[in-house]
Structure formats: C-alpha cells, structure tokens
PDB file of C-alpha atoms in Angstrom:
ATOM      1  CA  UNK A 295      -1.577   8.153  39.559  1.00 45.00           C
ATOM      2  CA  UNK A 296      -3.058  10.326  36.981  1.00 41.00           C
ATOM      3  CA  UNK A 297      -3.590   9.335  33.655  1.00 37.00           C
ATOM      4  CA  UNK A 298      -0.804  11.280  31.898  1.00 41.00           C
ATOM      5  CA  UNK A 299       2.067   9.368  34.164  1.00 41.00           C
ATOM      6  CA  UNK A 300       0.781   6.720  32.900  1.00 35.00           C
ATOM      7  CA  UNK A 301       2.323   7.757  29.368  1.00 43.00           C
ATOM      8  CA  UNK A 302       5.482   8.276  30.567  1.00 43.00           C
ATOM      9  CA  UNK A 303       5.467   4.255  31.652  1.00 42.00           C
ATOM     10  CA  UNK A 304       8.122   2.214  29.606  1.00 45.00           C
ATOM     11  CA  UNK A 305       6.666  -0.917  28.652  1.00 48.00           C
ATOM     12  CA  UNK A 306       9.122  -3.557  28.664  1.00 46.00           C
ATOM     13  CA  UNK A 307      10.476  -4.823  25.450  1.00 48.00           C
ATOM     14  CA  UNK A 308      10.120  -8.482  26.573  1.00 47.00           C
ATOM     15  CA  UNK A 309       7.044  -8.274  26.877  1.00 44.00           C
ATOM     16  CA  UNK A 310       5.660  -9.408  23.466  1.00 52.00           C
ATOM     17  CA  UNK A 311       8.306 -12.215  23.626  1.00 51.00           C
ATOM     18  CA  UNK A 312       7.005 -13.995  26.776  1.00 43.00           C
ATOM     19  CA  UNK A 313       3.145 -13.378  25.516  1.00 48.00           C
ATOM     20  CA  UNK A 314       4.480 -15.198  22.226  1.00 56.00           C
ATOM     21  CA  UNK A 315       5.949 -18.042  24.193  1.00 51.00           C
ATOM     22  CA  UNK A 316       3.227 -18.378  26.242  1.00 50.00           C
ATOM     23  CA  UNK A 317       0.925 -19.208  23.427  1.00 52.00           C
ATOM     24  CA  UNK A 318       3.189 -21.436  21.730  1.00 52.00           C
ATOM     25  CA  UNK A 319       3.875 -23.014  24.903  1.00 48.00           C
ATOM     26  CA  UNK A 320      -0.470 -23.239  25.228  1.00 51.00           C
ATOM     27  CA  UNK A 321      -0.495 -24.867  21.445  1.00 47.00           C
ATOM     28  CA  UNK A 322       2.169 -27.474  21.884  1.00 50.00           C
ATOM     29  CA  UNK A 323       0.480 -28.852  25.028  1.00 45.00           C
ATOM     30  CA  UNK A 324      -3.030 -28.887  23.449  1.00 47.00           C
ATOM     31  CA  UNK A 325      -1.534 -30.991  20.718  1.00 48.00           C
ATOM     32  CA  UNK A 326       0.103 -33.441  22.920  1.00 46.00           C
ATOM     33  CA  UNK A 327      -2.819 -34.206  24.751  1.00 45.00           C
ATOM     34  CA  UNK A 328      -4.958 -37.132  24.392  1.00 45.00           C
ATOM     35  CA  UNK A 329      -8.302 -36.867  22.969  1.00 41.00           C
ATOM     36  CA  UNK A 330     -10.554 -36.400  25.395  1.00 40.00           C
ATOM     37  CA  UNK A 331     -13.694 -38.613  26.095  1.00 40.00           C
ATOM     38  CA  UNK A 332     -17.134 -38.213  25.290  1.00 39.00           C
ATOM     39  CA  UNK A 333     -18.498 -35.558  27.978  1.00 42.00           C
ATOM     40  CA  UNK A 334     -21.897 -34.148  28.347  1.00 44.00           C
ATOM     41  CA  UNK A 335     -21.923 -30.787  26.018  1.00 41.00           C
ATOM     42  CA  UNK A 336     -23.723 -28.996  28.204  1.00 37.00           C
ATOM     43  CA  UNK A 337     -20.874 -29.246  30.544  1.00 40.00           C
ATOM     44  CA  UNK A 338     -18.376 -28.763  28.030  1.00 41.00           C
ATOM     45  CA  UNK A 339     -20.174 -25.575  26.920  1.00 40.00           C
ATOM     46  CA  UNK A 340     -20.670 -23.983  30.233  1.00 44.00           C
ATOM     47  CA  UNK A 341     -17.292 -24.690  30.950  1.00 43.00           C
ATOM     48  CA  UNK A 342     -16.182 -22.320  27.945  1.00 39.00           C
ATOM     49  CA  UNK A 343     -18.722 -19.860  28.447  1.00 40.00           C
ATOM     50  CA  UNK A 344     -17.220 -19.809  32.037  1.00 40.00           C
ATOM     51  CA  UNK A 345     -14.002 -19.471  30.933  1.00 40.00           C
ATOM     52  CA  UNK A 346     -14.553 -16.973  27.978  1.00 38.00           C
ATOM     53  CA  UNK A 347     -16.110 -14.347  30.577  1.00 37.00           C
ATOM     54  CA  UNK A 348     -13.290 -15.595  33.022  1.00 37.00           C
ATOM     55  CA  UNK A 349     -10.522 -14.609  30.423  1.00 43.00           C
ATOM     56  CA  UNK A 350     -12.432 -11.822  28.992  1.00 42.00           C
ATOM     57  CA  UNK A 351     -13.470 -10.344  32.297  1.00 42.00           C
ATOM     58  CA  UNK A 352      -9.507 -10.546  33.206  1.00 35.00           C
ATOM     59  CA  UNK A 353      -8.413  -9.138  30.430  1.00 36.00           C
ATOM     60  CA  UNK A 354     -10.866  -5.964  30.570  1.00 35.00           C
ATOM     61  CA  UNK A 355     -10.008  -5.844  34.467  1.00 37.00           C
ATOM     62  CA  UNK A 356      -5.970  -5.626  33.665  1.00 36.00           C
ATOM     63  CA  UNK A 357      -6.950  -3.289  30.552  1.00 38.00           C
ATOM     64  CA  UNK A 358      -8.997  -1.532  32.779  1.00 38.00           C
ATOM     65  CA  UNK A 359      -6.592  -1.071  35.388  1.00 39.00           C
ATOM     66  CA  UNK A 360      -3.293   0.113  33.129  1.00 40.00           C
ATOM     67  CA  UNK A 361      -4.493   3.026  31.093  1.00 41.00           C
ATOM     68  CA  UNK A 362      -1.434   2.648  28.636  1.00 41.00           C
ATOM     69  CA  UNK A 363      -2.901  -0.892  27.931  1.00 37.00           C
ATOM     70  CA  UNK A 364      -6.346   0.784  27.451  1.00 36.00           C
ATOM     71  CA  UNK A 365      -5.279   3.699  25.865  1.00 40.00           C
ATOM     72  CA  UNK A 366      -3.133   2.102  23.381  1.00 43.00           C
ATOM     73  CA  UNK A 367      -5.900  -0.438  22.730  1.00 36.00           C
ATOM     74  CA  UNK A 368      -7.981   1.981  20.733  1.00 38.00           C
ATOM     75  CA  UNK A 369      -5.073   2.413  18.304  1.00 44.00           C
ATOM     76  CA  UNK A 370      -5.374  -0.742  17.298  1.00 46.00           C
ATOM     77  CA  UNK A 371      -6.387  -1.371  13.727  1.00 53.00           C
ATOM     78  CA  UNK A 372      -9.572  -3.600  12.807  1.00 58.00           C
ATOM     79  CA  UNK A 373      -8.467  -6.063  10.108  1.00 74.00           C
ATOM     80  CA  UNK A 374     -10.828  -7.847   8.194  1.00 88.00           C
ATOM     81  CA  UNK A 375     -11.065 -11.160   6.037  1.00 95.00           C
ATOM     82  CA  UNK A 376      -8.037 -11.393   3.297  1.00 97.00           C
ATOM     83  CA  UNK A 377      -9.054 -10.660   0.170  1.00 97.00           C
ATOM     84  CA  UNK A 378      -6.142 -11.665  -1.799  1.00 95.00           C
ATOM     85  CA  UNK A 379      -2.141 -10.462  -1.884  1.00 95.00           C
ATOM     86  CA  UNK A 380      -1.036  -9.473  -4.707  1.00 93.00           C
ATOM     87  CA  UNK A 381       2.307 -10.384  -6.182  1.00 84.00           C
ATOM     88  CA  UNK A 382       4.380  -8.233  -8.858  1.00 87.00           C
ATOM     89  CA  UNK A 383       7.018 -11.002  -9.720  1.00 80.00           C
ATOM     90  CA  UNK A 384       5.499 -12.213 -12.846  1.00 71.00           C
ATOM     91  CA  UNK A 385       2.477  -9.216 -12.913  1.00 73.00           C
ATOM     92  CA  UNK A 386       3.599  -5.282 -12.386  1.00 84.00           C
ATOM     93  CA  UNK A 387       0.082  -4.094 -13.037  1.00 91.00           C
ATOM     94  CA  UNK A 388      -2.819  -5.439 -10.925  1.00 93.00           C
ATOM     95  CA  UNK A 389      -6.333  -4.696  -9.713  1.00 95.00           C
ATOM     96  CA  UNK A 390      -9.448  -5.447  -7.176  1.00 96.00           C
ATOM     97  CA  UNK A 391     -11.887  -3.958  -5.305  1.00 96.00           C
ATOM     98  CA  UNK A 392     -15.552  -3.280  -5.641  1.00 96.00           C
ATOM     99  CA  UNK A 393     -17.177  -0.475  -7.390  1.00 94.00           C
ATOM    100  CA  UNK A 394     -17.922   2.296  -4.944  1.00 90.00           C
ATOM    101  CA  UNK A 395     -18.415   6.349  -4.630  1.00 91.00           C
ATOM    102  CA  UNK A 396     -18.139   9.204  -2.374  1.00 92.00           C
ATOM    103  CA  UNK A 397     -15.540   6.891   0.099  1.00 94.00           C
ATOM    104  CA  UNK A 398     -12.874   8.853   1.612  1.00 95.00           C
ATOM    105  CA  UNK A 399      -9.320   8.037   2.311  1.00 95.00           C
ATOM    106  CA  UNK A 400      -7.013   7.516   5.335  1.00 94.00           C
ATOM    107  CA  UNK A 401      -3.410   6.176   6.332  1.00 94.00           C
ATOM    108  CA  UNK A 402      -1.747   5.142   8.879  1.00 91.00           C
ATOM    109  CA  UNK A 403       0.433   2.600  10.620  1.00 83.00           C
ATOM    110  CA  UNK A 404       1.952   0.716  13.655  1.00 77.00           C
ATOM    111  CA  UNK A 405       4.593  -1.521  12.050  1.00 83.00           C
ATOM    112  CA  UNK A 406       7.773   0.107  10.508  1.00 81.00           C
ATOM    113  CA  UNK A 407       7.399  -1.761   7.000  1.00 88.00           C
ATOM    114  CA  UNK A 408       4.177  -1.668   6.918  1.00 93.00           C
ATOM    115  CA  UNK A 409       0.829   0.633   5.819  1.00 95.00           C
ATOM    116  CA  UNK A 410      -2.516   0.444   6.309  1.00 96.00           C
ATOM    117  CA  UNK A 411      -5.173   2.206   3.904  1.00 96.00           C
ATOM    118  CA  UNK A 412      -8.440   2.662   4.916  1.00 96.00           C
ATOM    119  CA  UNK A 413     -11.629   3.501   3.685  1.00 96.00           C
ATOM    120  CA  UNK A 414     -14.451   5.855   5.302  1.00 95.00           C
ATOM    121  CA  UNK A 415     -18.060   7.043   4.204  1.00 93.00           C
ATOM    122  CA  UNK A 416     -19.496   9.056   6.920  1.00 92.00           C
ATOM    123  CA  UNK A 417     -16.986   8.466   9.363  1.00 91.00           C
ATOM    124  CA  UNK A 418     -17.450   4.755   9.255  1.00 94.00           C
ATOM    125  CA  UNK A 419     -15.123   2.479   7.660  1.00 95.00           C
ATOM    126  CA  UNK A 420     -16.899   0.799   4.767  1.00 95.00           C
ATOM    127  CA  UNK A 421     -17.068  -3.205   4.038  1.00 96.00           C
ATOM    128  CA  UNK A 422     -14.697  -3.141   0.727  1.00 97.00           C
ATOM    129  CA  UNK A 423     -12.123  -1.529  -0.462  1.00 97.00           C
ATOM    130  CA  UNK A 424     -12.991   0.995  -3.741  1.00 96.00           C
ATOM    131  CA  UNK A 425     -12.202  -0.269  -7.274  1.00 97.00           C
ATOM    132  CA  UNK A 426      -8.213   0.492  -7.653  1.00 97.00           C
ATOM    133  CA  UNK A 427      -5.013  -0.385  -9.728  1.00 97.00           C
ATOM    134  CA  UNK A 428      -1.931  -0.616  -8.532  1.00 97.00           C
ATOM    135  CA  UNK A 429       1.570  -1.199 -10.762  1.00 96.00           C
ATOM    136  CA  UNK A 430       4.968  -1.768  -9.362  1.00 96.00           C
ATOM    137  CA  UNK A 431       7.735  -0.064 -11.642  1.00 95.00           C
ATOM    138  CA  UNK A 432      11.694   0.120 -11.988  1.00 95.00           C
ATOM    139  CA  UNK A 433      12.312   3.078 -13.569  1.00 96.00           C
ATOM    140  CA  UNK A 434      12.659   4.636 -11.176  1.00 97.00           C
ATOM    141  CA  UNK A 435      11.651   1.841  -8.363  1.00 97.00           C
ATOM    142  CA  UNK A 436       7.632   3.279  -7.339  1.00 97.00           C
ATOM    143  CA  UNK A 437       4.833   1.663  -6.277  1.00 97.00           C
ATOM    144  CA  UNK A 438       1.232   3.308  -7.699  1.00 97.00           C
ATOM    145  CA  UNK A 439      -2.058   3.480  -6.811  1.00 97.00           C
ATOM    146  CA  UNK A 440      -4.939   4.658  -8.484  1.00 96.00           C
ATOM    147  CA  UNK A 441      -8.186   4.451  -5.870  1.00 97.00           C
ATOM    148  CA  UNK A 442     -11.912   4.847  -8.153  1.00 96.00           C
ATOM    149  CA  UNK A 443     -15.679   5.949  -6.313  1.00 94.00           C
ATOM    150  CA  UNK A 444     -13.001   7.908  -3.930  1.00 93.00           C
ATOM    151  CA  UNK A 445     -14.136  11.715  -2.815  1.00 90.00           C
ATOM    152  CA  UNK A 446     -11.839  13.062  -0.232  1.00 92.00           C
ATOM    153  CA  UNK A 447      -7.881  12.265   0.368  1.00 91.00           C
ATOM    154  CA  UNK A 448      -5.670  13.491   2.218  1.00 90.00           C
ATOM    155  CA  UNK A 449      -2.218  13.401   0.425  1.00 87.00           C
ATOM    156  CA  UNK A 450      -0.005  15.295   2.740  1.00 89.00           C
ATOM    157  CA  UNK A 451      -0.970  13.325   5.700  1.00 91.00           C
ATOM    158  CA  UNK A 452      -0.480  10.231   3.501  1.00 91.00           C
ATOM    159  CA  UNK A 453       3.021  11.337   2.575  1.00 91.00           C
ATOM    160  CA  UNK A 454       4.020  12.172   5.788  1.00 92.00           C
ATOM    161  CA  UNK A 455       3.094   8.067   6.802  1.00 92.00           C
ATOM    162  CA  UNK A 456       4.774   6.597   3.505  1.00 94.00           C
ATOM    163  CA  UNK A 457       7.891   8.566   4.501  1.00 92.00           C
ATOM    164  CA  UNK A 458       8.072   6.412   7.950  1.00 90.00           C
ATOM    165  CA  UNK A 459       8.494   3.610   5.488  1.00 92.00           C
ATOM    166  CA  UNK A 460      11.521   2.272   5.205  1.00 90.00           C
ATOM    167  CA  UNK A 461      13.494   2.662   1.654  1.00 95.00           C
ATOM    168  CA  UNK A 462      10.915   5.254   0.771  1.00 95.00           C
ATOM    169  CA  UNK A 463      12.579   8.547  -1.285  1.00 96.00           C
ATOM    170  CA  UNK A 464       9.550  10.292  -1.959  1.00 96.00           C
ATOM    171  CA  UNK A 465       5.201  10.343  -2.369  1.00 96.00           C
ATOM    172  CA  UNK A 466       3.713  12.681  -4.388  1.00 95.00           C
ATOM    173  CA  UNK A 467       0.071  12.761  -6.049  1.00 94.00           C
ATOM    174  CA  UNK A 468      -0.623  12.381  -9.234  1.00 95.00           C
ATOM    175  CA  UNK A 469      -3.306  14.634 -11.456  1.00 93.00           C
ATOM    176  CA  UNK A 470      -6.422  12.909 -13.294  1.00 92.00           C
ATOM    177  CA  UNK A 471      -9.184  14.361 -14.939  1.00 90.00           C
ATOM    178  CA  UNK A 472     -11.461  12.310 -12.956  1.00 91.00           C
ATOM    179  CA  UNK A 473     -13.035  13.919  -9.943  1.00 89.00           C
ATOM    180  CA  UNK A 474     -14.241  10.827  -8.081  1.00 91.00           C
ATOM    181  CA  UNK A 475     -10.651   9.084  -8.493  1.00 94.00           C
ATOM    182  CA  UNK A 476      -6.967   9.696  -6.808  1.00 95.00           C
ATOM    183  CA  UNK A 477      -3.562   8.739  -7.958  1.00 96.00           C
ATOM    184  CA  UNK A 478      -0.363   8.796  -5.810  1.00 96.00           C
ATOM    185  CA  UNK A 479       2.898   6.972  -6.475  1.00 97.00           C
ATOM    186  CA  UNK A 480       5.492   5.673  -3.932  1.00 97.00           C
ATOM    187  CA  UNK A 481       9.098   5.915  -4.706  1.00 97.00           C
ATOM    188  CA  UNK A 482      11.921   3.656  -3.321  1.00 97.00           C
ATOM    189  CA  UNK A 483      15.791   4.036  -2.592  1.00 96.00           C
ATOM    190  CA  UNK A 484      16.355   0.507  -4.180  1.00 95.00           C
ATOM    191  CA  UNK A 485      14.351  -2.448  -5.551  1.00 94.00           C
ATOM    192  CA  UNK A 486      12.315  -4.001  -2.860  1.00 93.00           C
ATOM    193  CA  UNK A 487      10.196  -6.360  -2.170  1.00 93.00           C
ATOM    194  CA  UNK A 488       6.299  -5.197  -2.668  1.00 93.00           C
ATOM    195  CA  UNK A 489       3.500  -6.818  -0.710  1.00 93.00           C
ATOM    196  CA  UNK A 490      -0.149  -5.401  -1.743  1.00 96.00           C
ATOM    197  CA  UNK A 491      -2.681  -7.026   0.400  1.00 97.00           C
ATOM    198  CA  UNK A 492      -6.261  -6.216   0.242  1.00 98.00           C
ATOM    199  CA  UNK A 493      -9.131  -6.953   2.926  1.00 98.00           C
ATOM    200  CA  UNK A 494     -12.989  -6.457   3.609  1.00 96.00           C
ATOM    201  CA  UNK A 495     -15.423  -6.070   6.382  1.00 96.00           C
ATOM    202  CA  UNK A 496     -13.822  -3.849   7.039  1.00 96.00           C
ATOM    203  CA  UNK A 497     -12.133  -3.018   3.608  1.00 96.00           C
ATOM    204  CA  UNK A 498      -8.387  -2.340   3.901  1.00 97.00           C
ATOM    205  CA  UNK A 499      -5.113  -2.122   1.529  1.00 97.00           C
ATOM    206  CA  UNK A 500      -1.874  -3.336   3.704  1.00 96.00           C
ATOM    207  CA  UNK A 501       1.158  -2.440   2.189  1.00 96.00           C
ATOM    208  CA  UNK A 502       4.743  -4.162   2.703  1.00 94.00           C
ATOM    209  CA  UNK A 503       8.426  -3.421   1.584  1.00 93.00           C
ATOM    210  CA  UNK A 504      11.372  -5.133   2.728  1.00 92.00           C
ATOM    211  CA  UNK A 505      14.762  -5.126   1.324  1.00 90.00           C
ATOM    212  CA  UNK A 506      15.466  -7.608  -1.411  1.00 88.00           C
ATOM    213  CA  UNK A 507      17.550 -10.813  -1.218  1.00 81.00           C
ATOM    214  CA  UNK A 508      21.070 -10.697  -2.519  1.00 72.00           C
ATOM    215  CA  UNK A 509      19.597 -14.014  -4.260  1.00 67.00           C
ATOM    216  CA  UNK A 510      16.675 -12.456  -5.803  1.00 66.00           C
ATOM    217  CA  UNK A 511      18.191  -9.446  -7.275  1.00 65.00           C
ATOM    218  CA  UNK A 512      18.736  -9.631 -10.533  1.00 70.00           C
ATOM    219  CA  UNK A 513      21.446  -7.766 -12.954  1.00 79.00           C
ATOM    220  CA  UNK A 514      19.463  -4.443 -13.888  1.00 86.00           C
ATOM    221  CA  UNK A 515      18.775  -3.579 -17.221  1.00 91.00           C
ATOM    222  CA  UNK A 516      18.746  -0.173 -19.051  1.00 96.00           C
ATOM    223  CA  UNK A 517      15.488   0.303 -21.078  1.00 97.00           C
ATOM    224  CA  UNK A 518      13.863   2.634 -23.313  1.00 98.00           C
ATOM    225  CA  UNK A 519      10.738   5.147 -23.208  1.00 98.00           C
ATOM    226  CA  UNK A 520       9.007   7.446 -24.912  1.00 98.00           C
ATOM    227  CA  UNK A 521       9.061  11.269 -23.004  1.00 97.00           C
ATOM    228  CA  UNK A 522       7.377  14.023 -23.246  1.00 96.00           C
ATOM    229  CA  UNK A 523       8.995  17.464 -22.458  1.00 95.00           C
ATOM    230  CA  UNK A 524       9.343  18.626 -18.717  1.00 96.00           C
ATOM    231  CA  UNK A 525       5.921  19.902 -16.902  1.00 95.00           C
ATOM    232  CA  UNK A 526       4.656  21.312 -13.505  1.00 94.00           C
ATOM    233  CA  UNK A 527       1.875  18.718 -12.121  1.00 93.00           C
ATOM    234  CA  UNK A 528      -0.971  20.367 -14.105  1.00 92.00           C
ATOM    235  CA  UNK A 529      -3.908  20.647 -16.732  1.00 90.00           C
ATOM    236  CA  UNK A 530      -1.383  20.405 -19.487  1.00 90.00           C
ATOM    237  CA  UNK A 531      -0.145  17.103 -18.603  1.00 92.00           C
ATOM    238  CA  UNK A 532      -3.524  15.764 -17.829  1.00 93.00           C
ATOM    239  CA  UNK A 533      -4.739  17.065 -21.428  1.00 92.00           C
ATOM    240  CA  UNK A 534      -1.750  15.373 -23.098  1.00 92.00           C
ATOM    241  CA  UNK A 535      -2.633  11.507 -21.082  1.00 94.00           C
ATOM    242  CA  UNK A 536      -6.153  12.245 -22.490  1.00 93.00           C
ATOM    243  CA  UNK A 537      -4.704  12.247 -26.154  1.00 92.00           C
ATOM    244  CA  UNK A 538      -3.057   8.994 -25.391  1.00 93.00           C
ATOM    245  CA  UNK A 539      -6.047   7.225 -23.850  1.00 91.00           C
ATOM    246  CA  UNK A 540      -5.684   4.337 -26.342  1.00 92.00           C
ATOM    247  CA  UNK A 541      -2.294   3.618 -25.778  1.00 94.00           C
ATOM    248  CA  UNK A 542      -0.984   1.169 -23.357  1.00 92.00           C
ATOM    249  CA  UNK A 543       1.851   1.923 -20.910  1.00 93.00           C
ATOM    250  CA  UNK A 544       1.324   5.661 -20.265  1.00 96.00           C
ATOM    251  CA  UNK A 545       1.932   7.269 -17.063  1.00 96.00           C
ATOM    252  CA  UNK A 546       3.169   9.630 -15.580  1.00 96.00           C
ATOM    253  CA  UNK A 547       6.703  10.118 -13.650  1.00 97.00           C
ATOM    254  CA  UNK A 548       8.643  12.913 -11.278  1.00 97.00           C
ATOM    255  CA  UNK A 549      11.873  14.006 -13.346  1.00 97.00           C
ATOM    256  CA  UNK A 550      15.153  14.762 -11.896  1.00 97.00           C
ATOM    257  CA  UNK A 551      14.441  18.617 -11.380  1.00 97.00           C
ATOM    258  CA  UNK A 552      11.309  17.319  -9.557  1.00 96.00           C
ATOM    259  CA  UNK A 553       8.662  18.632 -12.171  1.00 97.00           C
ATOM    260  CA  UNK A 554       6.695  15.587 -14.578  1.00 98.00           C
ATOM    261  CA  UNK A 555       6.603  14.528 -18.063  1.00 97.00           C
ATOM    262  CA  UNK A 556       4.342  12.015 -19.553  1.00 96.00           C
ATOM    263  CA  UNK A 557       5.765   8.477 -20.595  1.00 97.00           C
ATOM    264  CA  UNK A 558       5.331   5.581 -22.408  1.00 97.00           C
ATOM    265  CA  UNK A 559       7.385   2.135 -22.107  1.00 96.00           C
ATOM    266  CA  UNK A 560       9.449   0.509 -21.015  1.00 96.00           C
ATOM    267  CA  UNK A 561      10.609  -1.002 -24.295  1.00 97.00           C
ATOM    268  CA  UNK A 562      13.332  -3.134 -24.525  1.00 96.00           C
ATOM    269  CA  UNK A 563      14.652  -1.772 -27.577  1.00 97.00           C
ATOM    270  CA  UNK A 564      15.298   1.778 -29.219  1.00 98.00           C
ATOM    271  CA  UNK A 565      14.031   0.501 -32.392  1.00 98.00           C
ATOM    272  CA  UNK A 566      11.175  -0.603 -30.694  1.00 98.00           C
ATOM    273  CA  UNK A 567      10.135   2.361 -29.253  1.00 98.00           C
ATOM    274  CA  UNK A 568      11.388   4.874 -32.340  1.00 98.00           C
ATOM    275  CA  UNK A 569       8.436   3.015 -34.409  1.00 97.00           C
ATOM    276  CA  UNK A 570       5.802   3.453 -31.744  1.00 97.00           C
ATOM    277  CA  UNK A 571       6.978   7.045 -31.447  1.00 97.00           C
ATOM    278  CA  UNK A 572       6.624   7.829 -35.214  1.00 96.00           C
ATOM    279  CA  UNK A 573       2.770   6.435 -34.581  1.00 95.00           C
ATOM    280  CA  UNK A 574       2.210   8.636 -31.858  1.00 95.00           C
ATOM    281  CA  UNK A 575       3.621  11.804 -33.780  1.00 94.00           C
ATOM    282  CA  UNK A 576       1.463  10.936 -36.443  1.00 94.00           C
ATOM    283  CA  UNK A 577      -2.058  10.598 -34.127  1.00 92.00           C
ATOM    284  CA  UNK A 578      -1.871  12.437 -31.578  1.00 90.00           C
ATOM    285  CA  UNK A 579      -1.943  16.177 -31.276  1.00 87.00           C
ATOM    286  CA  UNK A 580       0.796  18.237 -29.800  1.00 86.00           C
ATOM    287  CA  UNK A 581       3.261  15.235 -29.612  1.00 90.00           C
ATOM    288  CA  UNK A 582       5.960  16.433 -31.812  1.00 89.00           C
ATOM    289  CA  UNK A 583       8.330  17.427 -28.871  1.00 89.00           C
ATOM    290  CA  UNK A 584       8.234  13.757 -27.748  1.00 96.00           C
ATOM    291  CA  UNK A 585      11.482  11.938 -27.854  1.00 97.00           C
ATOM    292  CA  UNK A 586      12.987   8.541 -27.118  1.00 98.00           C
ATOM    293  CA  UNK A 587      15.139   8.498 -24.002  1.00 98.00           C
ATOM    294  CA  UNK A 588      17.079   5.635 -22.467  1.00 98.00           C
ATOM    295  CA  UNK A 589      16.782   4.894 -18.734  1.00 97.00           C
ATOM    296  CA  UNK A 590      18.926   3.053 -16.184  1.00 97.00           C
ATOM    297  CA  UNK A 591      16.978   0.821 -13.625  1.00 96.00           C
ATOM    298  CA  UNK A 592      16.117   2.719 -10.857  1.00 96.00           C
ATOM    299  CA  UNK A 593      16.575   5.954 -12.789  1.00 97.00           C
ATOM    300  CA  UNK A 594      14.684   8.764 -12.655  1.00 97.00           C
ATOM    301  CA  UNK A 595      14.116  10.530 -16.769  1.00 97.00           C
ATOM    302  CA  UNK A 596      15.775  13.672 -17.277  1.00 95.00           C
ATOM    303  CA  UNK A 597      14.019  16.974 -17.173  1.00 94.00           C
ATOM    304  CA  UNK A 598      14.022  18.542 -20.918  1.00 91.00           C
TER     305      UNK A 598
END
C-alpha cells in the first residue's frame, strides 16, 4: 500500500479510550500488588532493560509498520518541565520568562482549546521562553501578550491558529516602538476561563479557554476609561503611548469600526477617572481630544 492510502485510513475513535483504560487498568494492579521481596538488582535491572528495548522495540516496529502512526508522530509537540500557570482570578496582569534576543516566534496546535507558542533561534527551539507580559481584560473580554528579545513573528499565521480557538472573535497585532518586542491581543465572544502556562527545555507558552461556569460568572459591571480619539494601527498611536509612559493602565484597544484608540482604566468611577483625565490634559502633549467614556463588560469603546 503506498504511503498516501495510508492517509486516507480512519483511525478509530475508540482508540484513545481503550489505550486510557489499559493504563489505568496497568496502575490499579501495580498498586494492589504486594511488595515484592528482596531480589538481586542485577536481575531486576536486566529485566527492565529487557523489557524497555522489548516495549520500545514494539512500539517502533508497530510505528514503523503504520505510516499514519509514524507520520503523525512527528507532529507531536515536545513539552518541557512546567514552569508555572498563571491564574487571572485575583491578578489580570502577569509576567515570566528569561531575558533573551533575536528568538523567533511560532504557533500552533492539536487540541481544540488549546495553543501552543513556541520559541526558535536558528531553527532550534530554545530552552526558555523570552521575557513577556500577559493581562487578561473585560472590556472587551482579550487576552494580551507582549513577547521581549523576540525578532521575527509571524502574526497572520498566528491569527489564523487563535481563530481555531474556541470563543475567539478576533487577533490582531499590536504596534510598539520597540523593534526586538511583539504585541498581539486575543479577543473572546464571552468571559472565559484563561489558562497561561509556561514551560522550559524546551521553552513553551500553552494557552487554555473554556467556557465559564454558570457558578463562577459574576453580574458584569459597567466601568469607566479614559479614550483617545479613533486611529489606524500606526506611528501616531505609538507616539501618543510614548507620552503616557509613566502612567499605569494604558493600552491599547480595537474600536467598534475596527480602527484603535489609546486607553486608560478601567476606573470604577466617572469622578475617578475625570480627575486623572484633567492630569493627563495638563502633562501630556496632544491629549486635549481625550475624553471619559463609559464601557459595558465585554464592550468594545466607540470609534470617535
């Protein structure tokens, strides 16, 4: 049979199943056992060896033998140690990585909820994953990352893979001044459940969403922020987050005609974010168009 029948094979769906209940089936007996007596380890060790090259040397023979098995083998992702996972319950804004430069960029997945972010120099994927920050936010519902000591990245091919996702309305990229950094943000239908996960050796970002419990949802809230006037994705914009390096809470955010303005907040009050404003105005230059806007949860800001 040549190779390319092979692809048309269906591989049964039960498959997995009976491979999971196989090892459970392995675990339960291995802890019902007895423990053994004292043998001689040199027994005991050939007795593995023999059966690692047994089990191994089966497993290349039937991987060997079924080209989809082999073939599909080669997709599968390396994952490292676990780093951390980070949680945006209590947090929206968090960090890790190591400091790095000239690393490049790539996504891709196998799981329908799930992406995987590598990191290359030279081809090869490097031990740790480049400095970054990442912030969950609900107005509108995004995810963003910001990836540091990063040269090359591919943000159309990484759109196209956050699209597979689940809940996901749109990816675009966002502009910085910085030439060895990218910035792309993630938005969602609804409010969902974020799982960040970083790795190393090799270094790896995994992310997660799944839909939200009914019991975890809480009642959304309308807040306020500070806007800027409407914007292509440009020099402008990037000028005017320059001007506003010292501030906290600054970003930047797709309207609802699909061009950008620059933002500050959320703040839970109008008062609140009327004084802040009348700081800014006073500071910074070219910020007397900026206005105080409130914003439904989930809500995109409207383009002015």
């Amino acid at each position: 049979m040549e190779l390319k029948e092979y692809d048309t094979l269906t591989i049964p769906k039960e498959l997995d199943d009976f491979i999971d209940r196989g090892i459970a089936k392995g675990v339960a007996h291995s802890n019902a056992m007895p423990l053994p007596k004292r043998r001689n380890p040199y027994r005991t060790w050939g007795q593995a060896a023999a059966a690692v090259i047994i089990g191994g040397g089966l497993f290349l023979t039937v991987a060997a033998n079924v080209p989809v098995m082999a073939k599909g083998l080669e997709n599968i992702p390396v994952i490292g140690q676990l780093v951390k996972v980070l949680d945006f319950t209590h947090q929206q804004e968090q960090s890790g990585g190591q400091v790095t430069d000239g690393t490049k960029i790539t996504v891709g997945s196998d799981k329908e909820n799930t992406i995987d972010i590598h990191f290359k120099m030279n081809e090869e994927l490097v031990s740790d994953v480049p400095a970054y920050v990442t912030k969950y936010e609900k107005y509108p519902y995004r995810l963003t990352f910001e990836f540091n000591g990063v040269r090359e990245f591919d943000a159309q091919a990484a759109a196209e893979e956050f699209r597979q996702m689940p809940f996901v309305k749109d990816v675009y990229r966002i502009i910085t001044m910085d030439d060895s950094a990218y910035r792309f943000a993630v938005e969602f239908t609804q409010d969902v459940d974020v799982s960040v996960s970083e790795y190393k050796e090799p270094g790896m970002i995994q992310v997660t969403a799944k839909a939200k419990d009914s019991k975890e949802a809480g009642t959304p809230e309308s807040a306020y922020f500070i806007q800027s006037g409407s914007y292509e994705m440009g020099e402008q914009l990037a000028i005017l987050e320059e001007y506003l390096f010292s501030y906290d809470g600054v970003s930047f955010q797709k309207d609802q005609q699909g061009t950008y303005i620059l933002q500050m907040g959320p703040f839970t009050t109008e008062a609140e974010a009327a004084k802040q404003l009348k700081q800014i105005q006073a500071e910074v230059p070219d910020a007397e168009s900026f206005y105080v806007a409130e914003r439904a949860e989930g809500q995109r800001p409207a383009a002015r």
